């Protein structure tokens, strides 16, 4: 069984890191994993995205036209990629920046004001971690406990940032139930 | 050692260190600049050397210099950079020095684009430099295989005293996959004292070793070229590597594909299999020497109606596939390049248009 998520946004919103944290959690869970960044012209001031593919068998094509899920951190990404999501998938929408919806009734679209939540957590820069917590809690993409461990690993070199990021992850998980 | 999640470019750098290659000269170019970024940090940690050349031309001669001294040395670049290195590569081949060149291909011609491509197939396998020169070319299809091939490349280069190229596309460099590093390379006893300019007095030699590619005497040059040719023939006998997929039972078509493209084809083959159409694949892991016999045997198998060379270029490996098949069944090509990676659905369509 193969599963995919495309994580999209502006350069600087931390979308590559979000993908890396999810990919790492999936690897620790025993999945085959591929993480692919957009490194093309998009990087130079437009939308940036990465795709994480996980599977219980070796992954064939690493290029995914139609991902199961989408995490949209900005409006251009939602407009561009929402139509490509497979029916039945989750579309996470950054409600703090995106005022439109994808208008599909065959997907689970949910909207979370991650910037406001991150401010409550105590650092606006944890908004991407809030988003990843909310997405994983909603989609079950990887085991949530593995995700926690993956956040700890990612910030191991800056250990003082671990507590606030775990708090942000938890706030995201709660948001997934609320919104 | 457990698995780590690593970007292809960083894993390539780490693999070289674990192969004992502590001399790295390079010039940055997308999509492989992370190798240089990674090694600029790692090389000092392990007591190695990283020097950024003023150009790829300069880099190729830094490689020549270090290789001529018997040092394990390598560089990484991408398509236009490899073109600039081609003069140096030819000199290194002429002077019979071992070295490893990694080409993380981008689209061309010219500056082309920075997205993945396999458009340097013919350059790598035929035209890497002037004169009768060839490289042993390894083509990884995953980050794990890139690591293994980089670590294999150094002993191969030393076995033949000829450069080895690891030829990946931009995706191999850019994607992250779980990697398990093999044990650090233990080098076989080197014969470099017999040929390298690694110091005369300390090694008790009476005569100087001379590293050169200039042979003005035509008889001598012909002999030299025959010697190099024999090395290529030995590579063809001893180093051919490939992998088959869905090849055991009967099949109605054969796909030949390498690198990232072969993974897309694997997915396409799974889709067709679920639909009742059996298609096999040969994935060359060495592009020179090419697995001619394996492709021939697979194509000539009873029931195989057509062969497809699927590539991220405008039709390059298809020439080798045709050489292998020798007209026994039709050979088709499909491909895209410059960052447009053919999808599994396009591959299925291509096969289905010919084989019902």
Short mmCIF file of N, CA, C and O in Angstrom, two decimals, chain A residues 1-90:
data_model
loop_
_atom_site.label_atom_id
_atom_site.label_comp_id
_atom_site.label_asym_id
_atom_site.label_seq_id
_atom_site.Cartn_x
_atom_site.Cartn_y
_atom_site.Cartn_z
N UNK A 1 0.85 -1.20 0.00
CA UNK A 1 0.00 0.00 0.00
C UNK A 1 0.89 1.26 0.00
O UNK A 1 1.78 1.39 0.82
N UNK A 2 0.62 2.13 -0.96
CA UNK A 2 1.41 3.36 -1.07
C UNK A 2 0.56 4.56 -0.67
O UNK A 2 -0.65 4.58 -0.89
N UNK A 3 1.19 5.53 -0.06
CA UNK A 3 0.49 6.73 0.38
C UNK A 3 1.40 7.93 0.10
O UNK A 3 2.61 7.82 0.19
N UNK A 4 0.79 9.06 -0.25
CA UNK A 4 1.61 10.22 -0.60
C UNK A 4 1.01 11.49 -0.03
O UNK A 4 -0.20 11.61 0.11
N UNK A 5 1.87 12.44 0.30
CA UNK A 5 1.40 13.78 0.65
C UNK A 5 2.29 14.81 -0.05
O UNK A 5 3.51 14.65 -0.12
N UNK A 6 1.65 15.83 -0.57
CA UNK A 6 2.40 16.95 -1.15
C UNK A 6 2.26 18.11 -0.17
O UNK A 6 1.15 18.46 0.22
N UNK A 7 3.39 18.66 0.25
CA UNK A 7 3.39 19.76 1.22
C UNK A 7 3.87 21.00 0.49
O UNK A 7 4.97 21.01 -0.08
N UNK A 8 3.03 22.04 0.50
CA UNK A 8 3.27 23.16 -0.41
C UNK A 8 3.14 24.50 0.30
O UNK A 8 2.42 24.63 1.29
N UNK A 9 3.86 25.49 -0.19
CA UNK A 9 3.75 26.83 0.39
C UNK A 9 4.73 27.78 -0.25
O UNK A 9 5.26 27.52 -1.33
N UNK A 10 4.95 28.93 0.42
CA UNK A 10 5.99 29.86 -0.01
C UNK A 10 7.34 29.35 0.49
O UNK A 10 7.39 28.68 1.53
N UNK A 11 8.42 29.72 -0.21
CA UNK A 11 9.75 29.49 0.34
C UNK A 11 9.83 30.23 1.68
O UNK A 11 9.40 31.37 1.78
N UNK A 12 10.36 29.57 2.71
CA UNK A 12 10.50 30.21 4.01
C UNK A 12 9.45 29.79 5.02
O UNK A 12 9.58 30.05 6.21
N UNK A 13 8.40 29.12 4.54
CA UNK A 13 7.38 28.66 5.49
C UNK A 13 7.75 27.32 6.15
O UNK A 13 7.03 26.84 7.00
N UNK A 14 8.84 26.76 5.70
CA UNK A 14 9.30 25.52 6.33
C UNK A 14 8.68 24.26 5.76
O UNK A 14 8.59 23.24 6.44
N UNK A 15 8.26 24.31 4.51
CA UNK A 15 7.59 23.12 3.95
C UNK A 15 8.56 21.95 3.74
O UNK A 15 8.17 20.80 3.90
N UNK A 16 9.82 22.25 3.41
CA UNK A 16 10.79 21.16 3.21
C UNK A 16 11.02 20.42 4.53
O UNK A 16 11.08 19.20 4.58
N UNK A 17 11.13 21.21 5.59
CA UNK A 17 11.34 20.62 6.92
C UNK A 17 10.13 19.78 7.34
O UNK A 17 10.29 18.69 7.91
N UNK A 18 8.94 20.29 7.06
CA UNK A 18 7.72 19.54 7.41
C UNK A 18 7.77 18.16 6.75
O UNK A 18 7.50 17.13 7.38
N UNK A 19 8.13 18.15 5.48
CA UNK A 19 8.21 16.88 4.75
C UNK A 19 9.26 15.96 5.33
O UNK A 19 9.07 14.76 5.46
N UNK A 20 10.38 16.57 5.71
CA UNK A 20 11.48 15.77 6.24
C UNK A 20 11.08 15.10 7.56
O UNK A 20 11.40 13.93 7.80
N UNK A 21 10.37 15.86 8.40
CA UNK A 21 9.96 15.31 9.70
C UNK A 21 8.98 14.15 9.50
O UNK A 21 9.10 13.10 10.14
N UNK A 22 8.05 14.32 8.57
CA UNK A 22 7.09 13.24 8.28
C UNK A 22 7.83 12.03 7.68
O UNK A 22 7.57 10.89 8.06
N UNK A 23 8.74 12.30 6.76
CA UNK A 23 9.47 11.21 6.10
C UNK A 23 10.29 10.43 7.11
O UNK A 23 10.35 9.20 7.06
N UNK A 24 10.92 11.14 8.02
CA UNK A 24 11.74 10.49 9.02
C UNK A 24 10.88 9.59 9.93
O UNK A 24 11.27 8.46 10.26
N UNK A 25 9.71 10.12 10.32
CA UNK A 25 8.79 9.33 11.15
C UNK A 25 8.38 8.05 10.42
O UNK A 25 8.35 6.97 11.00
N UNK A 26 8.11 8.19 9.12
CA UNK A 26 7.68 7.03 8.32
C UNK A 26 8.79 5.99 8.24
O UNK A 26 8.55 4.80 8.33
N UNK A 27 10.02 6.47 8.06
CA UNK A 27 11.16 5.55 7.99
C UNK A 27 11.29 4.77 9.30
O UNK A 27 11.46 3.54 9.30
N UNK A 28 11.17 5.48 10.43
CA UNK A 28 11.29 4.82 11.74
C UNK A 28 10.15 3.82 11.96
O UNK A 28 10.27 2.87 12.71
N UNK A 29 9.03 4.09 11.28
CA UNK A 29 7.89 3.19 11.41
C UNK A 29 8.06 1.95 10.54
O UNK A 29 7.25 1.02 10.59
N UNK A 30 9.09 1.95 9.72
CA UNK A 30 9.38 0.76 8.91
C UNK A 30 8.94 0.86 7.47
O UNK A 30 9.04 -0.11 6.71
N UNK A 31 8.48 2.03 7.05
CA UNK A 31 8.06 2.21 5.66
C UNK A 31 9.26 2.46 4.74
O UNK A 31 10.29 2.97 5.17
N UNK A 32 9.10 2.12 3.47
CA UNK A 32 9.98 2.66 2.43
C UNK A 32 9.56 4.11 2.23
O UNK A 32 8.37 4.43 2.27
N UNK A 33 10.52 4.99 2.03
CA UNK A 33 10.22 6.43 1.97
C UNK A 33 10.99 7.10 0.85
O UNK A 33 12.16 6.79 0.61
N UNK A 34 10.33 8.02 0.16
CA UNK A 34 11.04 8.95 -0.71
C UNK A 34 10.56 10.36 -0.40
O UNK A 34 9.35 10.59 -0.25
N UNK A 35 11.48 11.28 -0.26
CA UNK A 35 11.17 12.71 -0.08
C UNK A 35 11.77 13.45 -1.27
O UNK A 35 12.97 13.30 -1.54
N UNK A 36 10.92 14.14 -2.00
CA UNK A 36 11.42 14.87 -3.17
C UNK A 36 11.08 16.34 -3.07
O UNK A 36 9.92 16.69 -2.88
N UNK A 37 12.07 17.20 -3.17
CA UNK A 37 11.79 18.63 -3.11
C UNK A 37 11.50 19.20 -4.49
O UNK A 37 11.86 18.59 -5.49
N UNK A 38 10.85 20.33 -4.53
CA UNK A 38 10.86 21.10 -5.77
C UNK A 38 12.12 21.93 -5.68
O UNK A 38 12.33 22.64 -4.72
N UNK A 39 13.00 21.78 -6.63
CA UNK A 39 14.21 22.60 -6.55
C UNK A 39 14.34 23.45 -7.80
O UNK A 39 15.35 24.04 -8.07
N UNK A 40 13.27 23.48 -8.57
CA UNK A 40 13.31 24.19 -9.84
C UNK A 40 13.07 25.67 -9.67
O UNK A 40 13.34 26.25 -8.63
N UNK A 41 12.53 26.29 -10.72
CA UNK A 41 12.31 27.73 -10.70
C UNK A 41 11.38 28.15 -9.56
O UNK A 41 11.44 29.28 -9.11
N UNK A 42 10.56 27.20 -9.06
CA UNK A 42 9.63 27.54 -7.97
C UNK A 42 10.38 28.10 -6.78
O UNK A 42 9.89 28.98 -6.08
N UNK A 43 11.58 27.54 -6.54
CA UNK A 43 12.35 27.96 -5.38
C UNK A 43 12.65 29.44 -5.40
O UNK A 43 12.83 30.07 -4.39
N UNK A 44 12.79 29.95 -6.64
CA UNK A 44 13.21 31.34 -6.78
C UNK A 44 12.00 32.25 -6.68
O UNK A 44 11.63 32.91 -7.64
N UNK A 45 11.30 32.21 -5.56
CA UNK A 45 10.28 33.21 -5.28
C UNK A 45 8.87 32.87 -5.68
O UNK A 45 8.11 33.73 -6.07
N UNK A 46 8.46 31.63 -5.63
CA UNK A 46 7.06 31.32 -5.88
C UNK A 46 6.61 30.27 -4.91
O UNK A 46 6.88 30.39 -3.72
N UNK A 47 5.94 29.24 -5.41
CA UNK A 47 5.56 28.16 -4.53
C UNK A 47 6.72 27.18 -4.41
O UNK A 47 7.44 26.94 -5.36
N UNK A 48 6.88 26.66 -3.21
CA UNK A 48 7.85 25.60 -2.98
C UNK A 48 7.07 24.40 -2.50
O UNK A 48 6.05 24.56 -1.83
N UNK A 49 7.49 23.22 -2.87
CA UNK A 49 6.80 22.05 -2.34
C UNK A 49 7.73 20.85 -2.25
O UNK A 49 8.78 20.81 -2.89
N UNK A 50 7.33 19.91 -1.41
CA UNK A 50 7.99 18.62 -1.41
C UNK A 50 6.92 17.55 -1.37
O UNK A 50 5.79 17.80 -0.96
N UNK A 51 7.29 16.39 -1.86
CA UNK A 51 6.38 15.26 -1.84
C UNK A 51 7.01 14.15 -1.00
O UNK A 51 8.20 13.88 -1.14
N UNK A 52 6.21 13.56 -0.13
CA UNK A 52 6.67 12.41 0.64
C UNK A 52 5.85 11.21 0.21
O UNK A 52 4.62 11.25 0.24
N UNK A 53 6.53 10.17 -0.23
CA UNK A 53 5.87 8.94 -0.64
C UNK A 53 6.28 7.86 0.36
O UNK A 53 7.47 7.72 0.65
N UNK A 54 5.31 7.14 0.91
CA UNK A 54 5.64 6.03 1.81
C UNK A 54 4.94 4.78 1.30
O UNK A 54 3.88 4.85 0.68
N UNK A 55 5.57 3.64 1.53
CA UNK A 55 5.01 2.39 1.03
C UNK A 55 5.53 1.22 1.85
O UNK A 55 6.59 1.32 2.47
N UNK A 56 4.78 0.11 1.81
CA UNK A 56 5.28 -1.08 2.49
C UNK A 56 6.12 -1.94 1.56
O UNK A 56 6.56 -3.02 1.92
N UNK A 57 6.32 -1.49 0.32
CA UNK A 57 7.23 -2.20 -0.60
C UNK A 57 8.08 -1.17 -1.36
O UNK A 57 7.77 0.02 -1.32
N UNK A 58 9.14 -1.60 -2.02
CA UNK A 58 10.01 -0.62 -2.68
C UNK A 58 9.22 0.34 -3.58
O UNK A 58 8.31 -0.08 -4.30
N UNK A 59 9.57 1.59 -3.52
CA UNK A 59 8.80 2.62 -4.22
C UNK A 59 9.26 2.71 -5.67
O UNK A 59 10.45 2.88 -5.95
N UNK A 60 8.32 2.58 -6.59
CA UNK A 60 8.62 2.70 -8.01
C UNK A 60 8.82 4.16 -8.36
O UNK A 60 9.76 4.80 -7.90
N UNK A 61 7.91 4.68 -9.14
CA UNK A 61 8.03 6.07 -9.55
C UNK A 61 8.03 7.01 -8.35
O UNK A 61 7.09 7.02 -7.57
N UNK A 62 9.08 7.81 -8.19
CA UNK A 62 9.10 8.78 -7.10
C UNK A 62 8.33 10.06 -7.44
O UNK A 62 8.13 10.90 -6.58
N UNK A 63 7.93 10.18 -8.70
CA UNK A 63 7.23 11.40 -9.13
C UNK A 63 5.73 11.13 -9.04
O UNK A 63 5.23 10.18 -9.64
N UNK A 64 5.04 11.95 -8.30
CA UNK A 64 3.63 11.71 -8.05
C UNK A 64 2.80 12.87 -8.63
O UNK A 64 2.94 14.01 -8.19
N UNK A 65 1.98 12.56 -9.61
CA UNK A 65 1.12 13.60 -10.19
C UNK A 65 -0.12 13.82 -9.32
O UNK A 65 -0.59 14.93 -9.18
N UNK A 66 -0.65 12.73 -8.79
CA UNK A 66 -1.89 12.79 -8.01
C UNK A 66 -1.67 12.23 -6.61
O UNK A 66 -1.82 11.04 -6.38
N UNK A 67 -1.29 13.11 -5.66
CA UNK A 67 -1.04 12.63 -4.31
C UNK A 67 -2.35 12.29 -3.59
O UNK A 67 -3.42 12.79 -3.97
N UNK A 68 -2.22 11.44 -2.58
CA UNK A 68 -3.39 11.13 -1.75
C UNK A 68 -3.81 12.36 -0.94
O UNK A 68 -4.99 12.66 -0.81
N UNK A 69 -2.84 13.07 -0.39
CA UNK A 69 -3.14 14.20 0.51
C UNK A 69 -2.39 15.46 0.08
O UNK A 69 -1.37 15.38 -0.60
N UNK A 70 -2.89 16.60 0.55
CA UNK A 70 -2.23 17.88 0.28
C UNK A 70 -2.19 18.72 1.55
O UNK A 70 -3.19 18.81 2.28
N UNK A 71 -1.05 19.34 1.81
CA UNK A 71 -0.95 20.35 2.86
C UNK A 71 -0.66 21.66 2.14
O UNK A 71 0.38 21.80 1.50
N UNK A 72 -1.60 22.60 2.22
CA UNK A 72 -1.45 23.87 1.50
C UNK A 72 -1.19 24.99 2.50
O UNK A 72 -2.05 25.32 3.30
N UNK A 73 0.00 25.55 2.42
CA UNK A 73 0.37 26.62 3.36
C UNK A 73 0.10 28.00 2.77
O UNK A 73 0.16 29.00 3.47
N UNK A 74 -0.14 28.09 1.45
CA UNK A 74 -0.50 29.38 0.86
C UNK A 74 -1.54 29.19 -0.25
O UNK A 74 -1.79 28.06 -0.71
N UNK A 75 -2.14 30.29 -0.67
CA UNK A 75 -3.25 30.22 -1.62
C UNK A 75 -2.87 29.70 -3.00
O UNK A 75 -3.57 28.84 -3.55
N UNK A 76 -1.73 30.19 -3.58
CA UNK A 76 -1.38 29.67 -4.91
C UNK A 76 -1.23 28.14 -4.93
O UNK A 76 -1.61 27.49 -5.90
N UNK A 77 -0.70 27.61 -3.83
CA UNK A 77 -0.51 26.15 -3.76
C UNK A 77 -1.85 25.43 -3.72
O UNK A 77 -2.02 24.39 -4.36
N UNK A 78 -2.77 25.98 -2.93
CA UNK A 78 -4.08 25.32 -2.82
C UNK A 78 -4.76 25.33 -4.19
O UNK A 78 -5.29 24.31 -4.64
N UNK A 79 -4.71 26.48 -4.86
CA UNK A 79 -5.38 26.59 -6.16
C UNK A 79 -4.72 25.68 -7.20
O UNK A 79 -5.40 25.09 -8.04
N UNK A 80 -3.39 25.58 -7.11
CA UNK A 80 -2.68 24.80 -8.11
C UNK A 80 -2.83 23.30 -7.89
O UNK A 80 -3.02 22.53 -8.84
N UNK A 81 -2.75 22.87 -6.63
CA UNK A 81 -2.64 21.43 -6.37
C UNK A 81 -3.91 20.75 -5.88
O UNK A 81 -4.01 19.52 -5.98
N UNK A 82 -4.88 21.51 -5.34
CA UNK A 82 -6.09 20.87 -4.82
C UNK A 82 -6.78 20.00 -5.88
O UNK A 82 -7.25 18.89 -5.57
N UNK A 83 -6.84 20.44 -7.14
CA UNK A 83 -7.51 19.60 -8.14
C UNK A 83 -6.78 18.27 -8.41
O UNK A 83 -7.37 17.36 -9.00
N UNK A 84 -5.49 18.17 -8.00
CA UNK A 84 -4.73 16.95 -8.31
C UNK A 84 -4.90 15.87 -7.25
O UNK A 84 -4.48 14.73 -7.46
N UNK A 85 -5.49 16.23 -6.10
CA UNK A 85 -5.56 15.28 -4.98
C UNK A 85 -6.56 14.17 -5.30
O UNK A 85 -7.64 14.42 -5.85
N UNK A 86 -6.17 12.92 -4.94
CA UNK A 86 -7.05 11.79 -5.19
C UNK A 86 -8.32 11.90 -4.34
O UNK A 86 -8.25 12.38 -3.20
N UNK A 87 -9.43 11.44 -4.85
CA UNK A 87 -10.65 11.43 -4.04
C UNK A 87 -10.43 10.66 -2.74
O UNK A 87 -9.74 9.64 -2.73
N UNK A 88 -11.00 11.18 -1.67
CA UNK A 88 -10.88 10.51 -0.37
C UNK A 88 -9.70 11.00 0.45
O UNK A 88 -9.54 10.60 1.60
N UNK A 89 -8.88 11.86 -0.14
CA UNK A 89 -7.70 12.34 0.57
C UNK A 89 -8.03 13.50 1.51
O UNK A 89 -9.15 14.00 1.54
N UNK A 90 -7.00 13.91 2.26
CA UNK A 90 -7.13 15.04 3.17
C UNK A 90 -6.49 16.26 2.51
O UNK A 90 -5.40 16.16 1.95
#
